[in-house]
Coordinates of C-alpha atoms in Angstrom, one line a residue:
Chain A
X24 CA -63.1 -151.0 115.6
X25 CA -66.1 -150.3 113.5
X26 CA -68.6 -147.9 114.9
X27 CA -72.3 -147.3 114.2
X28 CA -75.0 -145.1 115.8
X29 CA -78.6 -146.0 116.2
X30 CA -81.5 -144.8 118.2
X31 CA -81.9 -146.7 121.5
X32 CA -85.5 -147.5 120.9
X33 CA -88.4 -147.2 118.5
X34 CA -92.1 -148.0 118.6
X35 CA -94.3 -149.2 115.8
X36 CA -97.9 -150.3 115.3
X37 CA -98.6 -153.8 114.0
X38 CA -99.1 -153.9 110.2
X39 CA -97.3 -150.6 109.7
X40 CA -93.9 -150.0 108.1
X41 CA -90.9 -149.4 110.2
X42 CA -87.8 -147.5 109.2
X43 CA -84.8 -148.1 111.5
X44 CA -82.0 -145.6 110.8
X45 CA -78.2 -146.2 111.3
X46 CA -75.3 -143.8 110.9
X47 CA -71.9 -145.2 110.0
X48 CA -69.9 -142.2 109.0
X49 CA -66.5 -144.0 109.4
X50 CA -67.3 -146.8 107.0
X51 CA -64.7 -147.6 104.5
X52 CA -65.3 -148.2 100.8
X53 CA -65.2 -152.0 100.9
X54 CA -67.2 -152.5 104.2
X55 CA -70.6 -154.1 103.9
X56 CA -73.4 -153.0 106.1
X57 CA -75.0 -155.8 108.0
X58 CA -78.2 -155.9 110.0
X59 CA -78.9 -158.5 112.6
X60 CA -81.6 -158.8 115.1
X61 CA -82.0 -160.4 118.5
X62 CA -85.3 -161.7 119.6
X63 CA -86.0 -162.2 123.3
X64 CA -84.1 -165.1 124.7
X65 CA -82.5 -166.0 121.4
X66 CA -79.2 -165.5 119.7
X67 CA -78.8 -162.8 117.0
X68 CA -80.0 -163.6 113.7
X69 CA -79.0 -162.3 110.2
X70 CA -81.5 -159.9 108.6
X71 CA -79.9 -158.4 105.6
X72 CA -76.7 -156.9 104.2
X73 CA -75.6 -154.6 101.4
X74 CA -72.7 -152.6 100.0
X75 CA -73.9 -149.7 97.8
X76 CA -77.2 -150.6 96.2
X77 CA -80.5 -151.0 98.0
X78 CA -81.2 -154.6 98.9
X79 CA -84.4 -156.6 99.4
X80 CA -85.1 -160.0 100.8
X81 CA -88.0 -161.8 102.4
X82 CA -87.4 -160.3 105.7
X83 CA -86.7 -156.6 105.0
X84 CA -85.3 -154.0 102.7
X85 CA -82.0 -152.0 103.2
X86 CA -81.7 -148.5 101.8
X87 CA -78.2 -147.3 101.7
X88 CA -77.4 -143.5 101.4
X89 CA -75.4 -142.5 98.3
X90 CA -72.5 -141.5 100.5
X91 CA -72.8 -144.7 102.4
X92 CA -72.6 -142.9 105.7
X93 CA -76.1 -144.0 106.7
X94 CA -78.6 -146.7 106.0
X95 CA -82.1 -147.5 106.9
X96 CA -83.6 -151.0 107.6
X97 CA -87.2 -151.1 106.4
X98 CA -89.7 -153.6 107.7
X99 CA -92.6 -153.3 105.3
X100 CA -95.3 -154.6 107.7
X101 CA -94.3 -154.9 111.3
X102 CA -95.7 -157.9 113.2
X103 CA -95.6 -158.6 116.9
X104 CA -92.8 -161.2 116.2
X105 CA -90.6 -158.4 114.8
X106 CA -90.2 -157.0 118.4
X107 CA -86.4 -157.3 118.9
X108 CA -83.2 -155.4 119.2
X109 CA -81.9 -154.6 115.7
X110 CA -78.2 -154.1 115.2
X111 CA -76.5 -152.2 112.4
X112 CA -73.0 -153.5 112.0
X113 CA -70.2 -153.2 109.5
X114 CA -67.7 -156.0 110.0
X115 CA -64.0 -155.8 110.4
X116 CA -61.8 -157.2 107.7
X117 CA -60.6 -159.8 110.1
X118 CA -62.6 -162.8 109.1
X119 CA -66.0 -161.1 109.3
X120 CA -65.9 -160.4 113.0
X121 CA -69.0 -158.5 114.0
X122 CA -68.8 -155.4 116.3
X123 CA -72.2 -155.0 118.0
X124 CA -73.3 -151.7 119.3
X125 CA -76.3 -151.1 121.5
X126 CA -78.7 -151.5 118.7
X127 CA -82.3 -150.2 118.5
X128 CA -85.0 -151.9 120.6
X129 CA -88.1 -152.1 118.5
X130 CA -91.4 -152.6 120.2
X131 CA -94.5 -153.4 118.1
X132 CA -97.9 -152.5 119.5
X133 CA -101.0 -154.5 118.4
Chain B
X11 CA -80.1 -178.9 108.6
X12 CA -79.1 -178.4 112.3
X13 CA -78.1 -174.9 113.4
X14 CA -75.5 -173.9 115.9
X15 CA -76.2 -175.6 119.1
X16 CA -74.8 -174.7 122.5
X17 CA -74.7 -176.6 125.8
X18 CA -75.7 -176.1 128.5
X19 CA -78.5 -173.5 128.0
X20 CA -78.0 -172.3 131.5
X21 CA -75.4 -173.0 134.2
X22 CA -75.3 -171.7 137.8
X23 CA -72.0 -172.1 139.6
X24 CA -70.2 -170.6 142.6
X25 CA -67.4 -168.2 142.4
X26 CA -64.1 -170.0 142.0
X27 CA -65.6 -173.1 140.3
X28 CA -65.0 -174.1 136.7
X29 CA -67.5 -174.2 133.9
X30 CA -67.1 -175.5 130.3
X31 CA -69.4 -174.3 127.6
X32 CA -69.7 -176.2 124.4
X33 CA -70.6 -175.1 120.8
X34 CA -71.4 -177.3 117.9
X35 CA -71.2 -175.2 114.7
X36 CA -73.0 -175.9 111.5
X37 CA -71.4 -178.8 109.7
X38 CA -68.8 -177.6 107.3
X39 CA -68.4 -174.2 108.7
X40 CA -64.7 -173.4 109.2
X41 CA -65.3 -170.2 111.1
X42 CA -66.4 -170.4 114.7
X43 CA -66.9 -167.3 116.9
X44 CA -67.5 -166.8 120.6
X45 CA -69.3 -163.7 121.9
X46 CA -70.7 -162.8 125.2
X47 CA -73.2 -160.3 126.6
X48 CA -72.8 -159.2 130.2
X49 CA -75.9 -157.8 131.9
X50 CA -76.7 -154.4 130.6
X51 CA -73.8 -154.3 128.1
X52 CA -73.3 -154.8 124.4
X53 CA -72.6 -158.1 122.8
X54 CA -68.8 -158.4 122.8
X55 CA -66.6 -160.4 120.5
X56 CA -64.3 -162.9 122.3
X57 CA -62.5 -164.9 119.7
X58 CA -62.6 -166.4 116.3
X59 CA -61.4 -169.8 115.1
X60 CA -60.7 -170.8 111.6
X61 CA -60.9 -174.6 111.7
X62 CA -58.7 -175.5 114.8
X63 CA -56.6 -172.3 114.7
X64 CA -57.3 -169.2 116.7
X65 CA -57.5 -166.4 114.1
X66 CA -58.3 -163.6 116.5
X67 CA -58.5 -163.9 120.3
X68 CA -58.3 -160.1 121.0
X69 CA -61.6 -160.1 122.9
X70 CA -60.7 -162.7 125.5
X71 CA -61.0 -160.8 128.8
X72 CA -58.1 -162.6 130.7
X73 CA -56.3 -165.9 131.2
X74 CA -59.2 -167.4 133.1
X75 CA -60.8 -168.1 129.8
X76 CA -59.6 -170.9 127.5
X77 CA -61.1 -171.7 124.2
X78 CA -60.3 -174.8 122.2
X79 CA -61.5 -176.3 119.0
X80 CA -59.6 -179.6 118.7
X81 CA -60.1 -181.2 115.3
X82 CA -61.8 -178.1 113.9
X83 CA -65.3 -179.2 114.8
X84 CA -66.9 -178.4 118.1
X85 CA -65.4 -175.8 120.4
X86 CA -65.3 -175.4 124.1
X87 CA -64.9 -172.4 126.3
X88 CA -63.7 -172.9 129.8
X89 CA -63.8 -170.4 132.6
X90 CA -61.5 -171.3 135.5
X91 CA -61.9 -170.0 138.2
X92 CA -65.2 -168.2 137.5
X93 CA -65.7 -164.7 138.9
X94 CA -69.0 -162.9 139.5
X95 CA -68.3 -160.6 136.5
X96 CA -68.3 -163.5 134.2
X97 CA -72.0 -163.9 134.5
X98 CA -73.8 -163.3 131.2
X99 CA -74.9 -165.0 128.1
X100 CA -72.3 -166.6 125.9
X101 CA -73.0 -166.9 122.2
X102 CA -71.4 -169.0 119.7
X103 CA -71.6 -168.4 115.9
X104 CA -70.3 -170.0 112.8
X105 CA -69.9 -169.1 109.1
X106 CA -68.5 -170.2 105.8
X107 CA -66.5 -167.0 105.3
X108 CA -63.3 -167.6 103.4
X109 CA -60.0 -165.9 104.1
X110 CA -60.1 -162.2 103.0
X111 CA -63.8 -162.0 102.9
X112 CA -65.5 -159.4 105.0
X113 CA -69.1 -160.2 104.5
X114 CA -71.5 -163.1 104.7
X115 CA -73.9 -164.4 107.3
X116 CA -73.0 -165.6 110.8
X117 CA -75.3 -168.1 112.3
X118 CA -75.7 -167.8 116.0
X119 CA -76.7 -170.4 118.7
X120 CA -79.2 -169.6 121.3
X121 CA -76.5 -168.9 123.9
X122 CA -75.4 -170.4 127.2
X123 CA -76.5 -168.4 130.2
X124 CA -73.8 -168.4 133.0
X125 CA -74.7 -167.3 136.5
X126 CA -71.8 -167.1 138.9
X127 CA -73.0 -166.7 142.6

């Protein structure tokens, strides 16, 4: 199964940028990198995904290393509502099944 | 547009009883997934339906778990008989991924919390 490595937890101050790292050294050439997050008492929600180029959307940016063995999710201005567990995932080829790791628990201080 | 809905939100049963969890995916989504999170552990894949067919059931823990998706719309996950270690949160997700694709967004429900006493 796919395998990623993330720090267990990170802290941020409100209104400051947050960089959440992820290592995925076993990623194959065609595997996309997905990020999901789980807010307290909710189901996981999609954040962003990418293959080789850096990606931006309304929620976040994704910076992918040139060798694709690591990536960084960037929240440009953290808010209290961004406190969640963030998962870096690369899906299997079997219908997009997601393999969740432990994720990074992000806490945001006012 | 309605998202993925799950019922019940919380169920408390005694060991040995039966529980059935229901998931209504987003309309038009052929793919339906079940996941669960046991206390203190990671979210684990259980199985994947494409329409009414089981595409991948490699994550189903044992034969006490039965998932169905008759008609390719909503799905049920039955646990019979329930054991203490089945307690956790069961998530359902759906997507529009087509065969051979390995990317795309999965939409998750809020989960059904199961407590087995």
